[in-house]
Short mmCIF file of C-alpha atoms in Angstrom, two decimals:
data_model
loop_
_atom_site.label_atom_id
_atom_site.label_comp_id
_atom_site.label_asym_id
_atom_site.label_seq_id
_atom_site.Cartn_x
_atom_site.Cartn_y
_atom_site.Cartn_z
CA UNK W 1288 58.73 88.62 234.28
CA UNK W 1289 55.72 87.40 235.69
CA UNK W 1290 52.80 85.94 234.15
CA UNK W 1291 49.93 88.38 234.68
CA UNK W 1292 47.37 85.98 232.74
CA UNK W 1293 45.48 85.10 235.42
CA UNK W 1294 45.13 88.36 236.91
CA UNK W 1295 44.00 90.22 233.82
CA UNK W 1296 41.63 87.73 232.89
CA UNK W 1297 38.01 87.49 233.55
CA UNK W 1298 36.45 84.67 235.34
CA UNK W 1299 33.91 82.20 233.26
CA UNK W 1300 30.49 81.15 234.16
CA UNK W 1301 31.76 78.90 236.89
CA UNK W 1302 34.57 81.20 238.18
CA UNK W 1303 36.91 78.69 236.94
CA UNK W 1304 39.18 78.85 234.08
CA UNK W 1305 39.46 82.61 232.45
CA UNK W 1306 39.90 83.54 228.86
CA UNK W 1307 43.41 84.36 228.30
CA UNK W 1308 44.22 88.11 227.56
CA UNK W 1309 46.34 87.47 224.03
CA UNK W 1310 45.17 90.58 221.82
CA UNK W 1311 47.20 93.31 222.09
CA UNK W 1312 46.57 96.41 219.61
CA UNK W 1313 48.25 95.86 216.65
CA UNK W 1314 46.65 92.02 216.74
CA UNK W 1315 43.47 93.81 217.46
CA UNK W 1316 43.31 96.51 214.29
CA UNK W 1317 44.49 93.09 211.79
CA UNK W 1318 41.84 91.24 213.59
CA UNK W 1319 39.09 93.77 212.92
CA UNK W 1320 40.10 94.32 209.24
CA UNK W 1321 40.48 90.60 208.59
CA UNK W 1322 37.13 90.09 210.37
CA UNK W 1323 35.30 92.89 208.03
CA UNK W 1324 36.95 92.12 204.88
CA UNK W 1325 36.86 88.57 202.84
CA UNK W 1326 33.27 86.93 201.64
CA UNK W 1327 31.48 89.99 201.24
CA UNK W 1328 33.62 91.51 199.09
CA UNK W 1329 35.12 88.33 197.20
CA UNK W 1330 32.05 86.62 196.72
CA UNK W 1331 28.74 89.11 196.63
CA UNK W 1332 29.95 91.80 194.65
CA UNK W 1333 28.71 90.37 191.38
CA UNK W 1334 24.74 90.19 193.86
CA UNK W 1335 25.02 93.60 194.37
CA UNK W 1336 26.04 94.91 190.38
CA UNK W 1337 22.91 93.30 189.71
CA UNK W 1338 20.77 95.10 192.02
CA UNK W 1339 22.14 98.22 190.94
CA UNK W 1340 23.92 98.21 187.67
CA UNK W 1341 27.49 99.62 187.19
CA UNK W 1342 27.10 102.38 189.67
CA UNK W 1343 28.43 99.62 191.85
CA UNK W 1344 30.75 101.71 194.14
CA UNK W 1345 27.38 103.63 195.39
CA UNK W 1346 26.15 100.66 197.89
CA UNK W 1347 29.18 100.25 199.52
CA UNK W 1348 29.96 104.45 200.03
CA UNK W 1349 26.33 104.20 202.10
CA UNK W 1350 27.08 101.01 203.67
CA UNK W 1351 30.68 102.45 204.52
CA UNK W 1352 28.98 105.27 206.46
CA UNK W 1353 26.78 103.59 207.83
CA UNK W 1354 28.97 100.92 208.86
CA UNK W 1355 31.04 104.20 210.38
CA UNK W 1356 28.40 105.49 212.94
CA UNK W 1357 27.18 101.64 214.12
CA UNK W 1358 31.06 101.59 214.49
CA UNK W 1359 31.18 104.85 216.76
CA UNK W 1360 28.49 103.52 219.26
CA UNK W 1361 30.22 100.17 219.37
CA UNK W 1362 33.21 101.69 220.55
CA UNK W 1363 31.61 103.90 223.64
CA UNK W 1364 29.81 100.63 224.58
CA UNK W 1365 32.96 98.32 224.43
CA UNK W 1366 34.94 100.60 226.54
CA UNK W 1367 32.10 100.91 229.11
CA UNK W 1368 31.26 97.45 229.14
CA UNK W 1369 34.78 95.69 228.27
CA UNK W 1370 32.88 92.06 228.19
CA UNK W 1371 32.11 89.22 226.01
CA UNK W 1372 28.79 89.42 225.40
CA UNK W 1373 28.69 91.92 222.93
CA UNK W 1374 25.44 93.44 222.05
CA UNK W 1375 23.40 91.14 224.17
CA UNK W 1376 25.20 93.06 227.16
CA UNK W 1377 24.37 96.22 225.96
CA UNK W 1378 20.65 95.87 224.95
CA UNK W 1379 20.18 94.05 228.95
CA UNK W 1380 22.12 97.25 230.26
CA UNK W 1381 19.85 99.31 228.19
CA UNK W 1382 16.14 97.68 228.69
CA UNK W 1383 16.50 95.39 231.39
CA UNK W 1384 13.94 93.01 229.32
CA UNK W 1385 15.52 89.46 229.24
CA UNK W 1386 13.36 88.26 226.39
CA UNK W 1387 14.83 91.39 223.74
CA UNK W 1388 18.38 90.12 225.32
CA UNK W 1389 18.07 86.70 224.13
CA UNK W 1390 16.56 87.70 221.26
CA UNK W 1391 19.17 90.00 219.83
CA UNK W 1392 21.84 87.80 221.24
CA UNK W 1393 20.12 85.13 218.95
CA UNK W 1394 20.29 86.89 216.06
CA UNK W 1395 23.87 87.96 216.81
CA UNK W 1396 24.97 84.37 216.93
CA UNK W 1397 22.49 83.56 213.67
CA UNK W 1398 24.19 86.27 211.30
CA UNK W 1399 27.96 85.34 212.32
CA UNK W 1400 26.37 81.52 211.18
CA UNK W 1401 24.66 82.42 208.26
CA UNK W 1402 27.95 84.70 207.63
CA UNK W 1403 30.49 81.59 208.26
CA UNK W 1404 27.82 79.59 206.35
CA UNK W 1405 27.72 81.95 202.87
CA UNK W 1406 31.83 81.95 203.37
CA UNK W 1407 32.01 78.09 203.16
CA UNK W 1408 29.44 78.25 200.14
CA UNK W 1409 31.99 80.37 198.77
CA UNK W 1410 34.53 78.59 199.50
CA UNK W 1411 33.19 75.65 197.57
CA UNK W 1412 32.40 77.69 194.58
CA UNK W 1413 34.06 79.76 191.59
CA UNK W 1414 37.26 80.20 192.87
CA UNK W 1415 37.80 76.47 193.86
CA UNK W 1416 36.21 75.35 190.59
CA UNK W 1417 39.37 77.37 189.08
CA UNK W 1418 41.56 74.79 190.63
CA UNK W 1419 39.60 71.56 190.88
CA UNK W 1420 36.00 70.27 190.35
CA UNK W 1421 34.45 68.62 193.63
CA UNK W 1422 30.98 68.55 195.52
CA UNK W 1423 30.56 71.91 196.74
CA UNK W 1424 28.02 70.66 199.78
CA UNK W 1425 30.71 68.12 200.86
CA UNK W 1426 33.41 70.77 200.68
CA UNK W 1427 31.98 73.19 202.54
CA UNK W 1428 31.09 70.88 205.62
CA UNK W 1429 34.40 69.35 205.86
CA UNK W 1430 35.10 73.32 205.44
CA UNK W 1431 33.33 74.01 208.65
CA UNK W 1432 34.89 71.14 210.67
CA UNK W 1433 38.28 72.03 210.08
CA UNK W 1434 37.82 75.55 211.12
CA UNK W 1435 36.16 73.90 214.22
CA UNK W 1436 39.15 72.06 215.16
CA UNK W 1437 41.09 74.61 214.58
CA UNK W 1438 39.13 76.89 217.10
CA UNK W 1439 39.75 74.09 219.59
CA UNK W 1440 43.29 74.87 219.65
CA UNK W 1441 43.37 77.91 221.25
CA UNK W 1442 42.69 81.83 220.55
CA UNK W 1443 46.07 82.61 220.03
CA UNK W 1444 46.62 80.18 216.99
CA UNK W 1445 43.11 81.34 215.64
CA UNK W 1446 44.17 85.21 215.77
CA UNK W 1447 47.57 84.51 214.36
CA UNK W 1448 45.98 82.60 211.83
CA UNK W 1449 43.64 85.16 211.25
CA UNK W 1450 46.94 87.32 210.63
CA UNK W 1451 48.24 85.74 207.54
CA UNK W 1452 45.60 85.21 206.06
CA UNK W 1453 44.38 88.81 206.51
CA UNK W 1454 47.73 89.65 204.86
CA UNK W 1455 46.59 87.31 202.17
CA UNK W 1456 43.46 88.16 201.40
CA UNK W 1457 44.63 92.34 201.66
CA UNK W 1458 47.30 91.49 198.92
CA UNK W 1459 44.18 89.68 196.57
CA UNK W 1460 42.46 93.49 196.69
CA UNK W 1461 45.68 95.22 196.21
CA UNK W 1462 46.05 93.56 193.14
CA UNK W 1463 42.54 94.14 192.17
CA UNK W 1464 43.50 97.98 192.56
CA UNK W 1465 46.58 97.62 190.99
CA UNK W 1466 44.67 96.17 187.56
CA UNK W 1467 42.29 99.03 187.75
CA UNK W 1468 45.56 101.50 188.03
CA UNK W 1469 47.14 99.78 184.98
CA UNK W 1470 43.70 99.78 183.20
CA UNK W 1471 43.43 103.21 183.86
CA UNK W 1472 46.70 104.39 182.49
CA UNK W 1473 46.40 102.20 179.59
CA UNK W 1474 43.08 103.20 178.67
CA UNK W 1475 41.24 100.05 179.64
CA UNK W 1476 37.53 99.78 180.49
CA UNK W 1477 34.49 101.71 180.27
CA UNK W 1478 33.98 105.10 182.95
CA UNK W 1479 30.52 105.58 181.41
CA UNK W 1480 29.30 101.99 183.59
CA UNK W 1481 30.47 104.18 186.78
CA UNK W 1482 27.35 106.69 187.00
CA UNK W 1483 24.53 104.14 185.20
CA UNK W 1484 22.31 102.82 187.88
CA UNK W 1485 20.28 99.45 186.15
CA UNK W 1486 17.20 98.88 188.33
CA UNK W 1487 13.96 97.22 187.87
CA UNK W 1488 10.93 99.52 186.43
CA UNK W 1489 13.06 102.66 186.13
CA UNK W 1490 11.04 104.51 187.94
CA UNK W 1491 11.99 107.27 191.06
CA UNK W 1492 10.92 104.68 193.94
CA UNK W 1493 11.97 101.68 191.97
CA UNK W 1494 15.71 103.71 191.71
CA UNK W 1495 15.34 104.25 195.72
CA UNK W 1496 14.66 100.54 196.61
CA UNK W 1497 17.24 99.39 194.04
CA UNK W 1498 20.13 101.30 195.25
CA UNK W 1499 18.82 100.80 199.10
CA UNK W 1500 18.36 96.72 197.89
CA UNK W 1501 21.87 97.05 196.34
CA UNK W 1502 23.36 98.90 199.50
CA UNK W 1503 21.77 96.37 202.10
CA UNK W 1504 23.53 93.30 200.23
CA UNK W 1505 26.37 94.88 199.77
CA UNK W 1506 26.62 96.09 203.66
CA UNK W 1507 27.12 92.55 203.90
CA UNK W 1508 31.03 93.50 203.15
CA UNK W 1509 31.08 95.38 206.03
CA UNK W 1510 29.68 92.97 209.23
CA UNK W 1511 32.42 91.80 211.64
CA UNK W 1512 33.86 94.84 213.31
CA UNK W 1513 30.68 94.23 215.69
CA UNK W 1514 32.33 91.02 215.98
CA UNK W 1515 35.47 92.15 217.50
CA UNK W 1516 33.74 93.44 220.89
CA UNK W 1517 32.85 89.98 221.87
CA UNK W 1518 36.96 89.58 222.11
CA UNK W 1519 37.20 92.25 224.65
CA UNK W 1520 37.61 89.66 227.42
CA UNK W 1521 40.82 88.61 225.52
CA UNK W 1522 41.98 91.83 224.72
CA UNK W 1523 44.93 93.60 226.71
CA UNK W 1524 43.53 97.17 228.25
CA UNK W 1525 39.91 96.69 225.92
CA UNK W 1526 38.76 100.04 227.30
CA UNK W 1527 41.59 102.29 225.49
CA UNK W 1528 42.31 99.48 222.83
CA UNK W 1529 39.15 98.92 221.76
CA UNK W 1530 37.73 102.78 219.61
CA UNK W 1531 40.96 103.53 217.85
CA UNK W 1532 41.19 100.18 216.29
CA UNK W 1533 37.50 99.72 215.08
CA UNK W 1534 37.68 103.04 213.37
CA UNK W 1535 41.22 102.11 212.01
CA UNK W 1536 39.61 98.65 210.95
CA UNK W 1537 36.06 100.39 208.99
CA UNK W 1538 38.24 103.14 207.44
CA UNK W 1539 40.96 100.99 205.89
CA UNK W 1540 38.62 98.58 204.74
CA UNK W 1541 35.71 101.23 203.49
CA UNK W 1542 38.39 102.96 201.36
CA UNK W 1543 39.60 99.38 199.86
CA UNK W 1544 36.06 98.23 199.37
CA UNK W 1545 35.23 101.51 196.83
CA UNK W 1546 37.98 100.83 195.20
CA UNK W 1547 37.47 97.05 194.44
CA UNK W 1548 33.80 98.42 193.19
CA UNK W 1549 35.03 101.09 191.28
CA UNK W 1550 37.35 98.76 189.25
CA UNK W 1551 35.42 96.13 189.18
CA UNK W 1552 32.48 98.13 187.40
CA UNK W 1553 35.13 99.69 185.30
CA UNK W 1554 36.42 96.59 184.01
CA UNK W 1555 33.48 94.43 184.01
CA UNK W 1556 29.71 94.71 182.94
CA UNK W 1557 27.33 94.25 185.30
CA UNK W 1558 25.57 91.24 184.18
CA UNK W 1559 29.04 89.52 184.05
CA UNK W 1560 29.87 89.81 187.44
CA UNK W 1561 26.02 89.26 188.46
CA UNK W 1562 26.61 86.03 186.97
CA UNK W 1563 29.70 84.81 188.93
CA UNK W 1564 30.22 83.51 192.10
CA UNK W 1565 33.54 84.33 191.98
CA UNK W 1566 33.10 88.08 190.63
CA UNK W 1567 36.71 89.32 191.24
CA UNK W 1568 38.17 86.05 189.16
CA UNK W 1569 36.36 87.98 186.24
CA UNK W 1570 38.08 91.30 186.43
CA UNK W 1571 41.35 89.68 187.00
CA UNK W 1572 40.87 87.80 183.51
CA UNK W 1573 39.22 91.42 182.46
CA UNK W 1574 42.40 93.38 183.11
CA UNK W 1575 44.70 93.14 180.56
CA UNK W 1576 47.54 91.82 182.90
CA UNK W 1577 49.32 88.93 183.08
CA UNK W 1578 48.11 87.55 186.57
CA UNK W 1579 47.87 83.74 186.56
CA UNK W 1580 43.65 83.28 187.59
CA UNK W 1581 44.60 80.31 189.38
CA UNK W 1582 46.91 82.10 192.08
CA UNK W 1583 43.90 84.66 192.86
CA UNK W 1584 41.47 82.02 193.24
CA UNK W 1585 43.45 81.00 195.72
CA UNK W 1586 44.06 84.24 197.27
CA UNK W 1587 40.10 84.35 197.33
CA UNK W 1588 39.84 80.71 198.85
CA UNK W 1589 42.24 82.15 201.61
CA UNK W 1590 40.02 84.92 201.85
CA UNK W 1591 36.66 83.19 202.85
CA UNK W 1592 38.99 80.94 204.74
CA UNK W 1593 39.11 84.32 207.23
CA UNK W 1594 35.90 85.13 207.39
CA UNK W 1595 34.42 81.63 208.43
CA UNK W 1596 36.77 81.12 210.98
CA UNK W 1597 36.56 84.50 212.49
CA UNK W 1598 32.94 83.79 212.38
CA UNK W 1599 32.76 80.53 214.21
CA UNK W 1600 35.38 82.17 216.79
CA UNK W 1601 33.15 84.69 217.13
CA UNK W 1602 29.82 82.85 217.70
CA UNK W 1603 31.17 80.68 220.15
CA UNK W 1604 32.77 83.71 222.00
CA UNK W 1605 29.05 84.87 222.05
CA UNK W 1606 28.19 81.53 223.63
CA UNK W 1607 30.73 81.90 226.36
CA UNK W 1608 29.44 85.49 227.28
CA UNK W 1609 25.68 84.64 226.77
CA UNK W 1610 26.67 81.67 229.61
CA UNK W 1611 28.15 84.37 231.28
CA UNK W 1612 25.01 86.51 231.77
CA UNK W 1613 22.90 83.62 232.37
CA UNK W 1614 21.08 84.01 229.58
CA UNK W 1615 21.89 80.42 227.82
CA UNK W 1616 22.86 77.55 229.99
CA UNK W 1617 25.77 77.61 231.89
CA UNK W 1618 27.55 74.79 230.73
CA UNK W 1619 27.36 76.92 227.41
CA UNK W 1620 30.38 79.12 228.69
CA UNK W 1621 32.63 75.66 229.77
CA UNK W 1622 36.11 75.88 228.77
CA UNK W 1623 39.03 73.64 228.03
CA UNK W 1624 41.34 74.16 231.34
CA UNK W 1625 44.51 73.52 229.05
CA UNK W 1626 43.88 75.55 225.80
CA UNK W 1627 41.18 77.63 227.68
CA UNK W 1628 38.83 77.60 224.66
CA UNK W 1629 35.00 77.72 225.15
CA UNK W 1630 34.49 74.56 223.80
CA UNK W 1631 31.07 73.67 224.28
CA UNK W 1632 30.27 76.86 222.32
CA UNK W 1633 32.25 76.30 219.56
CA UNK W 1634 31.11 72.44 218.72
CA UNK W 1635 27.31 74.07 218.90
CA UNK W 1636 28.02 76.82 216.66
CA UNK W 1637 29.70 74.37 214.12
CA UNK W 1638 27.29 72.28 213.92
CA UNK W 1639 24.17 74.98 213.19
CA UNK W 1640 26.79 76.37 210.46
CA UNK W 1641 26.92 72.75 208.90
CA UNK W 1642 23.23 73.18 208.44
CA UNK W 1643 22.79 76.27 206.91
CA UNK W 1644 25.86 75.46 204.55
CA UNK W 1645 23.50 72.24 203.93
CA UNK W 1646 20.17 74.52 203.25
CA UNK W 1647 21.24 77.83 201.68
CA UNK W 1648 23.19 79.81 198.86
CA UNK W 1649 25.80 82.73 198.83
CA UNK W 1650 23.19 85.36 198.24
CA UNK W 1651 20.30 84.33 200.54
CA UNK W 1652 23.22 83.73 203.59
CA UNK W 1653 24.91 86.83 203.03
CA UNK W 1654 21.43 88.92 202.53
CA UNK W 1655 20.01 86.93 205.53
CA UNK W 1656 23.02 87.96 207.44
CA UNK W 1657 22.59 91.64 206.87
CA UNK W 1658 19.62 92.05 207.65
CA UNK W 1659 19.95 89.95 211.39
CA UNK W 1660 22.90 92.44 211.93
CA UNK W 1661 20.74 95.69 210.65
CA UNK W 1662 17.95 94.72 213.47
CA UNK W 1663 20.79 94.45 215.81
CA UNK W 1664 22.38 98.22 214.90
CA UNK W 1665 19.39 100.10 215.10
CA UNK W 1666 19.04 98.58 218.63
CA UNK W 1667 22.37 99.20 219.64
CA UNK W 1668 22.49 102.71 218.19
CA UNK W 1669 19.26 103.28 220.68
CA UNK W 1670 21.27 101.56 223.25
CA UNK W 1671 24.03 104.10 223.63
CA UNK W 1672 21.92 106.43 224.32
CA UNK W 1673 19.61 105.06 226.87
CA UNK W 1674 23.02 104.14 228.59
CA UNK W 1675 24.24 107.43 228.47
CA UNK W 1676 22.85 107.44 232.05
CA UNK W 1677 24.97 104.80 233.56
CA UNK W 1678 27.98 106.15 234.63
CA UNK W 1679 31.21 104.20 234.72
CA UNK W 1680 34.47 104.48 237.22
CA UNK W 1681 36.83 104.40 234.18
CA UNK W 1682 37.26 106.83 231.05
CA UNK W 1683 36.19 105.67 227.77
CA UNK W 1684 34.93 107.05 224.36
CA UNK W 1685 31.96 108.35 223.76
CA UNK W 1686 31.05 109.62 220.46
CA UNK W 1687 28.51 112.73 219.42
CA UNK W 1688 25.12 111.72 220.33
CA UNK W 1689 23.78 112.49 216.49
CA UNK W 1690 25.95 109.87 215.36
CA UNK W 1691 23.53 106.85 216.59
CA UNK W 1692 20.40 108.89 216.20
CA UNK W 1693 21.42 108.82 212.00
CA UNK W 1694 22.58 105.35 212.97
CA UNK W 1695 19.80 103.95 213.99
CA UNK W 1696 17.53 105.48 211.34
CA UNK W 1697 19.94 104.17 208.86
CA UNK W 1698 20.09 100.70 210.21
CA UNK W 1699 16.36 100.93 210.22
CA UNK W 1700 16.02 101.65 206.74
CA UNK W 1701 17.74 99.26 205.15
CA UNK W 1702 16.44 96.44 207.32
CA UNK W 1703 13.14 97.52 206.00
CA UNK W 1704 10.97 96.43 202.73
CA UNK W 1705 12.32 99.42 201.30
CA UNK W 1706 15.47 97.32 200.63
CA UNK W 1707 13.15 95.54 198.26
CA UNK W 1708 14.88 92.30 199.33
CA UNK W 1709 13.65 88.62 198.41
CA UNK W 1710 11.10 86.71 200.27
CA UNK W 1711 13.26 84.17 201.45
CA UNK W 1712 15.45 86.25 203.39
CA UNK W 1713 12.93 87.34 205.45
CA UNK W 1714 11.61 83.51 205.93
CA UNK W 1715 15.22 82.47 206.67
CA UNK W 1716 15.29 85.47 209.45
CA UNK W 1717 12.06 84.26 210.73
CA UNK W 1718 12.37 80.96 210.96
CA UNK W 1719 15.60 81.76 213.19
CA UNK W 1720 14.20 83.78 215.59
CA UNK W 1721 11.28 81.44 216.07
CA UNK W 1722 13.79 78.75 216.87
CA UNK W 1723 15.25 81.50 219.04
CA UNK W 1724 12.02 82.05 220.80
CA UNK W 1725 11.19 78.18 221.35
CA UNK W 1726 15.01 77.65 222.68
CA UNK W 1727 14.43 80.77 225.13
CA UNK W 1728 10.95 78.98 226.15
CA UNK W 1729 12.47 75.66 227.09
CA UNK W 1730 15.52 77.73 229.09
CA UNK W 1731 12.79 79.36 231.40
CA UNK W 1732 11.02 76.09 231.85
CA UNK W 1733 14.73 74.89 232.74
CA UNK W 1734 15.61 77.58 235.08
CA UNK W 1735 12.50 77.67 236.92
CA UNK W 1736 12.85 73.43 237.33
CA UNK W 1737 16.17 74.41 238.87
CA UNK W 1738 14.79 76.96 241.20
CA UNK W 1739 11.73 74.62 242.28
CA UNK W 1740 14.29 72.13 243.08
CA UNK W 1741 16.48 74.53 245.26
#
């Protein structure tokens, strides 16, 4: 048979060495879910009971839907635009402004860091101190660089990777649903924590922010199937592969997500898992089964595990395509002729993540990260639609045009003060995009050199 890598693949920055088509659809859909679920779920669920009480599973039913029509114009833009870039691509395509590019390609990158960043901190916390007691900073650098190095060896050991420990980190929530079936039947926990909604000041706006504040958080849990599109240049046939597997990915995970909450509420009171940086550790010992805590801690370790690498892979990917466009540098999109990684892209994304992990907590990364990716939907959502006017060669989804109009008001909403989120996060945001704005400053003043030179 002959090998059709070559020919499938797209050329980097350089027209050198392509990325190597490895994804087929099966890898794809276990990519997607493993991308969406591990820290969110394993590690800010306790965050978001205390923003809203034990009406827990009511954040993550919004955030599923909304995480369902951002999904919808993902997939008529990926099939389109079968590239690397990701949502960069699509807001240039849109607006044609080369500042907004940068900028949401910035805050792409920034909220898969800040995400791979609150999944190390995680890491490091709870659910290792159930095994051992170390320095959680330490930890969750040495975290990082091994999931550096392990993005240097190629795509295909990263996605396979990515496999088991999806499997892994699926099973950890199956059992989680299994103790909440058992609890259930045996007449375990407390359905009256399911409807209460625990807010500050009690009042009808204060109840709006709170579950908004709660829902914001908790979409947290659902980032990372926009993550998936920026693997399209690896991915066999990405026009036709690309919409039945996000959908497959948000669906399967939505559903396990409202479980999780709805057992975990059952089981636990709120202000217990509030207080836990390991929240699911507490409704496994909460259960009334005989599940050693020490094997699901390390489920949950392998969990995080996931979502920093796919993270990192992901952010340098973004490099690569970014490189690609010519909207970073182009030695930003080199790659390693043998293992034909972008490897300039991932040592600079690994070492931004070893600086938030150095600077910031679970919560603040996670919330931080949300709200990056929010800004970024309610563009995209817009996006579609402007693009509707571009026609394509090829066949590819498109989805009902309300979907992103509710989309981007959504998106819009909860990236707004009415999610009655904390100071800081918006600081943290802002301090990112300034650096964002200062790095796109000193790449004009670099570009123009170049062209005074020629």
């Amino acid at each position: 048979m002959p090998d059709t890598r070559d020919a499938t693949a797209t050329p980097g920055p350089s027209g050198e060495t392509p990325l190597h088509r490895a994804i087929g659809p099966k890898l794809l859909v276990l990519f997607i879910i493993g991308d969406i679920l591990g820290t969110g779920i394993y590690a800010t669920t306790g965050s978001v009971a205390g923003k809203i009480g034990g009406a827990l599973w009511l954040p993550f039913v919004i955030g599923f839907a909304v995480a369902l029509l951002t999904a919808a114009s993902y997939a008529e833009l990926v099939g389109k635009y079968p590239r690397a870039a990701g949502a960069a691509l699509y807001t240039q395509r849109a607006f044609n402004v080369p500042f907004l590019t940068f900028i949401v390609a910035f805050m792409v990158m920034c909220s898969g860091l800040s995400s791979a960043s609150a999944a190390a901190r995680a890491f490091a916390g709870d659910y290792l101190g159930e095994l051992v007691d170390v320095p959680p900073t330490l930890i969750a650098i040495l975290f990082v660089l091994a999931l550096a190095a392990l993005n240097l060896r190629g795509v295909s050991e990263s996605v396979k990777t990515n496999v088991v420990l999806t499997v892994i980190e699926l099973t950890g929530l199956l059992i989680i649903i299994s103790i909440g079936v058992y609890a259930v039947f045996a007449g375990e926990g407390d359905p009256g924590r399911l409807t209460q909604i625990d807010t500050a000041g009690g009042t009808g706006y204060a109840v709006l922010t709170g579950v908004m504040g709660a829902t914001a958080l908790g979409f947290f849990a659902f980032v990372g199937f926009e993550d998936s599109v920026n693997m399209a240049e690896e991915t066999v046939d990405p026009s036709r592969t690309f919409p039945k597997a996000l959908f497959i990915g948000v669906c399967v995970t939505g559903t396990i997500y409202v479980l999780v909450a709805l057992v975990s509420s059952l089981l636990v009171d709120f202000r217990v898992l509030e207080g836990s940086s390991g929240p699911l550790l507490e409704v496994v010992k909460a259960g009334g089964v005989s599940f050693p805590p020490e094997l699901f801690a390390v489920i949950a370790l392998f969990a995080v595990s996931n979502s920093a690498l796919i993270n990192i892979m992901m952010a340098s990917r973004l490099c690569y395509g970014m490189a690609n466009e010519r909207i970073l540098p182009r030695f930003m999109g080199k790659v390693l002729p043998v293992r034909r990684t972008p490897v300039v892209g991932i040592v600079f994304v690994s070492l931004l993540a070893v600086v938030l992990v150095s600077t910031g907590e679970i919560e603040g990364l996670g919330d931080t990260t949300s709200f990056l990716l929010l800004c970024v939907f309610a563009i995209v959502n817009v996006a579609v639609l402007v693009l509707r006017r571009d026609r394509v060669e090829h066949e590819h989804f498109r989805t009902p045009t309300a979907l992103p109009v509710v989309g981007a008001i959504a998106a819009g909403l909860l990236a707004s003060p009415l999610a009655d989120r904390e100071t800081d996060v918006y600081v943290r945001a802002g301090v990112l995009v300034l650096l964002g704005i200062v790095l796109w400053a000193v790449n004009r003043i670099a570009l123009g050199a170049a062209a005074r030179r020629r």
